Amino acid sequence: MKNSWIHMHRGTVARQARVDVQDLNEEHVSRQGFFGPVAMLYHRQRPADPVRVEGPLAVRMSAVADLTRPDEDTTGGLPSPLFTNDTISVSLSVRSTPWPFLLRNVDADTLLFVHEGEGVIATEFGPLAYEPDDFILLPKGTTHRLMPDTETTMLVVESTNPISFTEHQQVGRHSPIDFGVIGIPEVEEYDWPDQDEWEVRLKSGTDVTSAFYAELPFDVIGWKGDYFPLKINARDVRPITSERLHLAPSSWALFESAGAMIIPFLPMKVVDDPAAEELPSRHRNLDTDELVLIQRLGGKPVNLLGHFPQAVTHGPTERAAYDAIREAGMQRLTNGLSIDTYQRLRPTDAFLDPTERSE
Ligand SMILES: [Fe+2]
């Protein structure tokens, strides 16, 4: 799709979108996330949420606590996907004990986001200690073992399209992150107790093949190259902000693939120009599903997972929400992340009816 510079307007509109809109009610309708062709619709009333939805395309929100149960209780010891499309699956893992196996995803890059808990992801390159708000990227084919020290809840994103850092090319090489903050594995000999054999699970989608080895295959004494697991903590991301305009969330993208953007939501200064909108307008992303983990709002824990399907209008329904954020102080205390996918995400039964899960 090509960018068009042909912008037309009719009727009553704001001179500048999201600025000085006064009693107009904007709805932001756009293709390709916020990159493609766009229409701002100016409504008499703020576009409402439906009072009832019949069919699959609904905004859905669930408590993380209702979506998780210990991975140890599942047959395979791995969490069930909550959302999938042809290239991406998203799960929530809760685990307190080390995997008794090693895992290698043979199809997909795996991006973990540590919601709660501490421990180690042991990899064949060496261990990566983790803590809350760590992102851990395990490239396709990396053998690893989850070893929690405390009960750990993680969002697990698997993508058959490679995941890489988003390059915000026009803001310099040290923002929003300096690559000096990335953690990489140090070579280390694992001193785990001997076992008769070691199981390496080869994961392909939800299919698992178990290969058994006589010796622990983690005996790497050195590694080099441009293909390795890594971690970065959200606190080391310094989000791009504007005091005069609400920026599209893609400004904060940290990782991306051909199928998705992964966007951390971090505490940041609010838009303090009183003429400018602090929050996004009501919006209708025509090509993007948003799967949002909201950990804290206003600094208070909420722990929700929400799904906003493409072409379904959502966003703040009350102007009071804008004022409340400004009055609360000059920090917008939101923590979480959004996984924005360019192909529809299908909620699974594990999301729609977690109490009925068989696995
Ligand atoms: Fe949205």
GROMACS .gro file of C-alpha atoms and ligand atoms in nm:
model
  360
    1MET     CA    1   0.000   0.000   0.000
    2LYS     CA    2   0.142   0.339  -0.096
    3ASN     CA    3   0.123   0.651   0.112
    4SER     CA    4  -0.107   0.908  -0.038
    5TRP     CA    5  -0.062   1.280   0.011
    6ILE     CA    6  -0.416   1.348  -0.110
    7HIS     CA    7  -0.598   1.454   0.205
    8MET     CA    8  -0.950   1.591   0.165
    9HIS     CA    9  -1.206   1.712   0.415
   10ARG     CA   10  -1.571   1.805   0.430
   11GLY     CA   11  -1.789   1.939   0.708
   12THR     CA   12  -1.671   2.035   1.054
   13VAL     CA   13  -1.320   1.919   1.137
   14ALA     CA   14  -1.036   2.012   1.370
   15ARG     CA   15  -0.758   2.212   1.207
   16GLN     CA   16  -0.507   1.969   1.355
   17ALA     CA   17  -0.608   1.616   1.455
   18ARG     CA   18  -0.594   1.552   1.830
   19VAL     CA   19  -0.531   1.920   1.902
   20ASP     CA   20  -0.789   2.174   2.018
   21VAL     CA   21  -1.077   1.948   1.918
   22GLN     CA   22  -1.303   2.113   2.181
   23ASP     CA   23  -1.651   1.958   2.160
   24LEU     CA   24  -1.576   1.753   1.847
   25ASN     CA   25  -1.549   1.377   1.895
   26GLU     CA   26  -1.275   1.221   1.686
   27GLU     CA   27  -1.262   0.868   1.565
   28HIS     CA   28  -0.928   0.768   1.414
   29VAL     CA   29  -0.976   0.515   1.133
   30SER     CA   30  -0.652   0.386   0.982
   31ARG     CA   31  -0.484   0.112   0.779
   32GLN     CA   32  -0.154  -0.060   0.862
   33GLY     CA   33  -0.157   0.035   1.228
   34PHE     CA   34  -0.097   0.407   1.231
   35PHE     CA   35   0.124   0.410   0.919
   36GLY     CA   36  -0.126   0.384   0.634
   37PRO     CA   37  -0.414   0.583   0.487
   38VAL     CA   38  -0.621   0.748   0.758
   39ALA     CA   39  -0.956   0.916   0.813
   40MET     CA   40  -1.051   1.121   1.116
   41LEU     CA   41  -1.428   1.108   1.155
   42TYR     CA   42  -1.579   1.390   1.360
   43HIS     CA   43  -1.886   1.268   1.544
   44ARG     CA   44  -2.160   1.455   1.727
   45GLN     CA   45  -2.120   1.208   2.014
   46ARG     CA   46  -1.814   1.017   2.123
   47PRO     CA   47  -1.841   0.683   1.936
   48ALA     CA   48  -2.006   0.445   2.178
   49ASP     CA   49  -1.931   0.085   2.262
   50PRO     CA   50  -2.204  -0.158   2.150
   51VAL     CA   51  -2.454  -0.250   2.418
   52ARG     CA   52  -2.450  -0.611   2.294
   53VAL     CA   53  -2.234  -0.817   2.054
   54GLU     CA   54  -2.336  -1.142   1.885
   55GLY     CA   55  -2.048  -1.311   1.704
   56PRO     CA   56  -1.672  -1.330   1.744
   57LEU     CA   57  -1.556  -0.970   1.684
   58ALA     CA   58  -1.583  -0.825   2.029
   59VAL     CA   59  -1.345  -0.642   2.260
   60ARG     CA   60  -1.268  -0.890   2.537
   61MET     CA   61  -1.089  -0.842   2.866
   62SER     CA   62  -0.991  -1.112   3.115
   63ALA     CA   63  -0.803  -1.110   3.444
   64VAL     CA   64  -0.461  -1.271   3.412
   65ALA     CA   65  -0.543  -1.473   3.725
   66ASP     CA   66  -0.843  -1.628   3.550
   67LEU     CA   67  -0.635  -1.730   3.246
   68THR     CA   68  -0.351  -1.906   3.421
   69ARG     CA   69  -0.299  -2.225   3.602
   70PRO     CA   70   0.029  -2.396   3.683
   71ASP     CA   71   0.204  -2.536   3.375
   72GLU     CA   72   0.297  -2.829   3.600
   73ASP     CA   73  -0.072  -2.928   3.600
   74THR     CA   74  -0.092  -2.958   3.222
   75THR     CA   75  -0.018  -3.281   3.041
   76GLY     CA   76   0.280  -3.147   2.848
   77GLY     CA   77   0.404  -2.906   3.113
   78LEU     CA   78   0.362  -2.614   2.874
   79PRO     CA   79   0.086  -2.351   2.863
   80SER     CA   80  -0.199  -2.359   2.610
   81PRO     CA   81  -0.206  -2.081   2.350
   82LEU     CA   82  -0.466  -1.810   2.425
   83PHE     CA   83  -0.449  -1.642   2.083
   84THR     CA   84  -0.315  -1.763   1.751
   85ASN     CA   85  -0.295  -1.673   1.385
   86ASP     CA   86  -0.093  -1.830   1.103
   87THR     CA   87   0.241  -1.693   1.229
   88ILE     CA   88   0.197  -1.603   1.597
   89SER     CA   89   0.076  -1.766   1.914
   90VAL     CA   90   0.050  -1.606   2.256
   91SER     CA   91   0.034  -1.800   2.583
   92LEU     CA   92   0.059  -1.723   2.954
   93SER     CA   93   0.291  -1.951   3.148
   94VAL     CA   94   0.287  -1.994   3.527
   95ARG     CA   95   0.554  -2.215   3.675
   96SER     CA   96   0.734  -2.264   4.008
   97THR     CA   97   0.958  -2.562   3.935
   98PRO     CA   98   1.229  -2.615   3.671
   99TRP     CA   99   1.136  -2.785   3.349
  100PRO     CA  100   1.245  -3.149   3.371
  101PHE     CA  101   1.323  -3.118   2.999
  102LEU     CA  102   1.503  -2.887   2.758
  103LEU     CA  103   1.301  -2.713   2.486
  104ARG     CA  104   1.386  -2.609   2.133
  105ASN     CA  105   1.124  -2.432   1.925
  106VAL     CA  106   1.205  -2.552   1.576
  107ASP     CA  107   0.956  -2.322   1.398
  108ALA     CA  108   0.945  -1.993   1.580
  109ASP     CA  109   1.134  -1.723   1.763
  110THR     CA  110   1.013  -1.704   2.123
  111LEU     CA  111   0.979  -1.373   2.304
  112LEU     CA  112   0.912  -1.401   2.678
  113PHE     CA  113   0.787  -1.114   2.890
  114VAL     CA  114   0.828  -1.174   3.263
  115HIS     CA  115   0.512  -1.049   3.431
  116GLU     CA  116   0.605  -1.176   3.779
  117GLY     CA  117   0.880  -1.391   3.924
  118GLU     CA  118   1.255  -1.446   3.918
  119GLY     CA  119   1.475  -1.726   3.797
  120VAL     CA  120   1.697  -1.835   3.512
  121ILE     CA  121   1.648  -1.928   3.150
  122ALA     CA  122   1.931  -2.173   3.102
  123THR     CA  123   2.036  -2.181   2.737
  124GLU     CA  124   2.304  -2.370   2.551
  125PHE     CA  125   2.486  -2.034   2.519
  126GLY     CA  126   2.477  -1.990   2.899
  127PRO     CA  127   2.223  -1.875   3.157
  128LEU     CA  128   2.009  -1.560   3.145
  129ALA     CA  129   1.886  -1.460   3.492
  130TYR     CA  130   1.544  -1.296   3.473
  131GLU     CA  131   1.334  -1.063   3.684
  132PRO     CA  132   0.999  -0.886   3.636
  133ASP     CA  133   0.965  -0.673   3.323
  134ASP     CA  134   1.241  -0.857   3.139
  135PHE     CA  135   1.193  -0.932   2.772
  136ILE     CA  136   1.387  -1.246   2.673
  137LEU     CA  137   1.432  -1.325   2.305
  138LEU     CA  138   1.512  -1.686   2.222
  139PRO     CA  139   1.575  -1.713   1.847
  140LYS     CA  140   1.429  -2.013   1.664
  141GLY     CA  141   1.616  -2.333   1.741
  142THR     CA  142   1.774  -2.213   2.067
  143THR     CA  143   1.771  -2.492   2.327
  144HIS     CA  144   1.671  -2.368   2.669
  145ARG     CA  145   1.533  -2.461   3.009
  146LEU     CA  146   1.306  -2.252   3.233
  147MET     CA  147   1.426  -2.265   3.594
  148PRO     CA  148   1.216  -2.041   3.820
  149ASP     CA  149   1.343  -1.938   4.164
  150THR     CA  150   0.999  -1.797   4.251
  151GLU     CA  151   0.662  -1.860   4.089
  152THR     CA  152   0.692  -1.703   3.748
  153THR     CA  153   0.419  -1.574   3.520
  154MET     CA  154   0.532  -1.498   3.167
  155LEU     CA  155   0.370  -1.394   2.844
  156VAL     CA  156   0.504  -1.626   2.573
  157VAL     CA  157   0.499  -1.498   2.214
  158GLU     CA  158   0.599  -1.743   1.942
  159SER     CA  159   0.647  -1.605   1.592
  160THR     CA  160   0.746  -1.797   1.280
  161ASN     CA  161   0.852  -1.462   1.134
  162PRO     CA  162   1.184  -1.363   1.295
  163ILE     CA  163   1.157  -1.106   1.575
  164SER     CA  164   1.406  -0.821   1.584
  165PHE     CA  165   1.444  -0.487   1.756
  166THR     CA  166   1.244  -0.204   1.601
  167GLU     CA  167   1.474   0.052   1.443
  168HIS     CA  168   1.348   0.404   1.513
  169GLN     CA  169   1.580   0.536   1.250
  170GLN     CA  170   1.541   0.910   1.286
  171VAL     CA  171   1.596   0.938   1.661
  172GLY     CA  172   1.959   0.827   1.677
  173ARG     CA  173   2.130   0.503   1.769
  174HIS     CA  174   2.091   0.539   2.147
  175SER     CA  175   1.717   0.591   2.178
  176PRO     CA  176   1.480   0.453   2.282
  177ILE     CA  177   1.745   0.201   2.392
  178ASP     CA  178   2.121   0.191   2.404
  179PHE     CA  179   2.219  -0.163   2.307
  180GLY     CA  180   2.463  -0.151   2.598
  181VAL     CA  181   2.167  -0.239   2.825
  182ILE     CA  182   2.110  -0.578   2.660
  183GLY     CA  183   2.196  -0.887   2.861
  184ILE     CA  184   2.358  -1.182   2.683
  185PRO     CA  185   2.450  -1.526   2.821
  186GLU     CA  186   2.791  -1.577   2.977
  187VAL     CA  187   2.935  -1.921   2.911
  188GLU     CA  188   2.889  -2.133   3.219
  189GLU     CA  189   2.915  -2.500   3.296
  190TYR     CA  190   2.588  -2.624   3.440
  191ASP     CA  191   2.638  -2.830   3.754
  192TRP     CA  192   2.301  -3.001   3.749
  193PRO     CA  193   2.272  -3.348   3.903
  194ASP     CA  194   2.339  -3.635   3.660
  195GLN     CA  195   2.041  -3.799   3.494
  196ASP     CA  196   2.012  -4.128   3.305
  197GLU     CA  197   1.908  -3.933   2.998
  198TRP     CA  198   1.816  -3.578   2.898
  199GLU     CA  199   1.499  -3.502   2.706
  200VAL     CA  200   1.514  -3.227   2.444
  201ARG     CA  201   1.166  -3.136   2.327
  202LEU     CA  202   1.146  -3.015   1.969
  203LYS     CA  203   0.841  -2.791   1.956
  204SER     CA  204   0.665  -2.731   1.625
  205GLY     CA  205   0.344  -2.538   1.686
  206THR     CA  206   0.170  -2.747   1.949
  207ASP     CA  207   0.338  -3.071   1.829
  208VAL     CA  208   0.625  -3.194   2.042
  209THR     CA  209   0.893  -3.450   1.954
  210SER     CA  210   1.109  -3.574   2.239
  211ALA     CA  211   1.471  -3.657   2.161
  212PHE     CA  212   1.663  -3.826   2.442
  213TYR     CA  213   2.037  -3.783   2.497
  214ALA     CA  214   2.271  -3.984   2.715
  215GLU     CA  215   2.455  -3.667   2.825
  216LEU     CA  216   2.337  -3.312   2.894
  217PRO     CA  217   2.380  -3.144   2.555
  218PHE     CA  218   2.464  -2.810   2.723
  219ASP     CA  219   2.843  -2.836   2.705
  220VAL     CA  220   2.922  -2.522   2.505
  221ILE     CA  221   3.253  -2.365   2.611
  222GLY     CA  222   3.229  -2.064   2.379
  223TRP     CA  223   3.007  -1.894   2.123
  224LYS     CA  224   3.034  -1.614   1.868
  225GLY     CA  225   2.819  -1.470   1.592
  226ASP     CA  226   2.510  -1.255   1.547
  227TYR     CA  227   2.257  -1.520   1.653
  228PHE     CA  228   2.210  -1.557   2.028
  229PRO     CA  229   1.950  -1.524   2.303
  230LEU     CA  230   1.927  -1.192   2.481
  231LYS     CA  231   1.730  -0.998   2.738
  232ILE     CA  232   1.636  -0.640   2.803
  233ASN     CA  233   1.441  -0.495   3.095
  234ALA     CA  234   1.157  -0.251   3.031
  235ARG     CA  235   1.310  -0.003   3.280
  236ASP     CA  236   1.602   0.042   3.039
  237VAL     CA  237   1.370   0.152   2.758
  238ARG     CA  238   1.337   0.530   2.742
  239PRO     CA  239   1.018   0.581   2.547
  240ILE     CA  240   0.991   0.847   2.281
  241THR     CA  241   0.741   1.105   2.403
  242SER     CA  242   0.597   1.443   2.318
  243GLU     CA  243   0.464   1.698   2.564
  244ARG     CA  244   0.250   1.853   2.292
  245LEU     CA  245   0.084   1.558   2.120
  246HIS     CA  246  -0.028   1.207   2.198
  247LEU     CA  247   0.202   0.987   1.989
  248ALA     CA  248   0.079   0.674   1.817
  249PRO     CA  249   0.186   0.372   2.027
  250SER     CA  250   0.399   0.244   1.739
  251SER     CA  251   0.641   0.520   1.850
  252TRP     CA  252   0.716   0.296   2.148
  253ALA     CA  253   0.758  -0.034   1.958
  254LEU     CA  254   1.053  -0.231   2.093
  255PHE     CA  255   1.037  -0.551   1.887
  256GLU     CA  256   0.884  -0.630   1.552
  257SER     CA  257   0.841  -0.907   1.299
  258ALA     CA  258   0.677  -0.920   0.957
  259GLY     CA  259   0.355  -1.006   1.144
  260ALA     CA  260   0.357  -0.792   1.457
  261MET     CA  261   0.489  -0.509   1.669
  262ILE     CA  262   0.557  -0.555   2.041
  263ILE     CA  263   0.506  -0.230   2.224
  264PRO     CA  264   0.588  -0.178   2.594
  265PHE     CA  265   0.369   0.068   2.783
  266LEU     CA  266   0.590   0.249   3.030
  267PRO     CA  267   0.544   0.528   3.281
  268MET     CA  268   0.598   0.855   3.103
  269LYS     CA  269   0.521   1.221   3.130
  270VAL     CA  270   0.170   1.311   3.021
  271VAL     CA  271   0.096   1.541   2.731
  272ASP     CA  272   0.081   1.869   2.920
  273ASP     CA  273  -0.031   2.102   2.643
  274PRO     CA  274  -0.394   2.157   2.751
  275ALA     CA  275  -0.501   2.191   2.386
  276ALA     CA  276  -0.368   1.847   2.295
  277GLU     CA  277  -0.530   1.512   2.366
  278GLU     CA  278  -0.348   1.311   2.632
  279LEU     CA  279  -0.493   0.973   2.533
  280PRO     CA  280  -0.557   0.826   2.189
  281SER     CA  281  -0.879   0.921   2.018
  282ARG     CA  282  -1.140   0.650   1.985
  283HIS     CA  283  -0.983   0.443   1.711
  284ARG     CA  284  -1.051   0.171   1.456
  285ASN     CA  285  -0.732  -0.001   1.339
  286LEU     CA  286  -0.842  -0.164   1.017
  287ASP     CA  287  -0.542  -0.396   0.978
  288THR     CA  288  -0.421  -0.452   1.333
  289ASP     CA  289  -0.541  -0.668   1.621
  290GLU     CA  290  -0.421  -0.545   1.960
  291LEU     CA  291  -0.354  -0.789   2.240
  292VAL     CA  292  -0.280  -0.583   2.548
  293LEU     CA  293  -0.143  -0.688   2.886
  294ILE     CA  294  -0.227  -0.412   3.132
  295GLN     CA  295  -0.022  -0.465   3.446
  296ARG     CA  296  -0.072  -0.135   3.624
  297LEU     CA  297  -0.293   0.166   3.558
  298GLY     CA  298  -0.236   0.486   3.750
  299GLY     CA  299   0.039   0.294   3.929
  300LYS     CA  300  -0.213   0.042   4.072
  301PRO     CA  301  -0.206  -0.328   3.974
  302VAL     CA  302  -0.487  -0.435   3.740
  303ASN     CA  303  -0.339  -0.737   3.556
  304LEU     CA  304  -0.576  -0.773   3.262
  305LEU     CA  305  -0.533  -0.922   2.918
  306GLY     CA  306  -0.747  -0.748   2.656
  307HIS     CA  307  -0.812  -0.823   2.291
  308PHE     CA  308  -0.912  -0.543   2.055
  309PRO     CA  309  -0.985  -0.698   1.713
  310GLN     CA  310  -0.907  -0.502   1.401
  311ALA     CA  311  -1.181  -0.269   1.273
  312VAL     CA  312  -1.357  -0.263   1.612
  313THR     CA  313  -1.364   0.089   1.757
  314HIS     CA  314  -1.213   0.123   2.103
  315GLY     CA  315  -1.031   0.369   2.324
  316PRO     CA  316  -1.135   0.604   2.602
  317THR     CA  317  -1.508   0.667   2.593
  318GLU     CA  318  -1.514   0.961   2.834
  319ARG     CA  319  -1.329   1.288   2.809
  320ALA     CA  320  -1.304   1.272   3.190
  321ALA     CA  321  -1.041   1.000   3.142
  322TYR     CA  322  -0.811   1.259   2.984
  323ASP     CA  323  -0.856   1.505   3.270
  324ALA     CA  324  -0.818   1.237   3.537
  325ILE     CA  325  -0.476   1.144   3.401
  326ARG     CA  326  -0.362   1.504   3.391
  327GLU     CA  327  -0.495   1.575   3.740
  328ALA     CA  328  -0.328   1.263   3.881
  329GLY     CA  329   0.009   1.422   3.819
  330MET     CA  330   0.247   1.468   3.538
  331GLN     CA  331   0.328   1.098   3.507
  332ARG     CA  332   0.120   0.854   3.312
  333LEU     CA  333   0.169   0.547   3.530
  334THR     CA  334   0.080   0.270   3.290
  335ASN     CA  335   0.272  -0.054   3.271
  336GLY     CA  336   0.214  -0.334   3.028
  337LEU     CA  337   0.257  -0.412   2.666
  338SER     CA  338   0.067  -0.450   2.343
  339ILE     CA  339   0.119  -0.714   2.078
  340ASP     CA  340  -0.016  -0.561   1.758
  341THR     CA  341  -0.061  -0.822   1.485
  342TYR     CA  342  -0.129  -0.758   1.116
  343GLN     CA  343  -0.336  -1.074   1.079
  344ARG     CA  344  -0.642  -1.154   1.285
  345LEU     CA  345  -0.579  -1.323   1.617
  346ARG     CA  346  -0.822  -1.600   1.704
  347PRO     CA  347  -0.895  -1.645   2.073
  348THR     CA  348  -0.875  -2.010   2.173
  349ASP     CA  349  -1.102  -2.193   2.415
  350ALA     CA  350  -0.827  -2.147   2.673
  351PHE     CA  351  -0.900  -1.773   2.659
  352LEU     CA  352  -1.274  -1.782   2.597
  353ASP     CA  353  -1.357  -2.040   2.861
  354PRO     CA  354  -1.052  -2.108   3.078
  355THR     CA  355  -1.252  -2.310   3.334
  356GLU     CA  356  -1.336  -2.566   3.065
  357ARG     CA  357  -0.978  -2.633   2.960
  358SER     CA  358  -0.903  -3.001   2.923
  359GLU     CA  359  -0.524  -2.965   2.913
  360FE      FE  360  -0.596   0.052   2.024
   0.00000   0.00000   0.00000
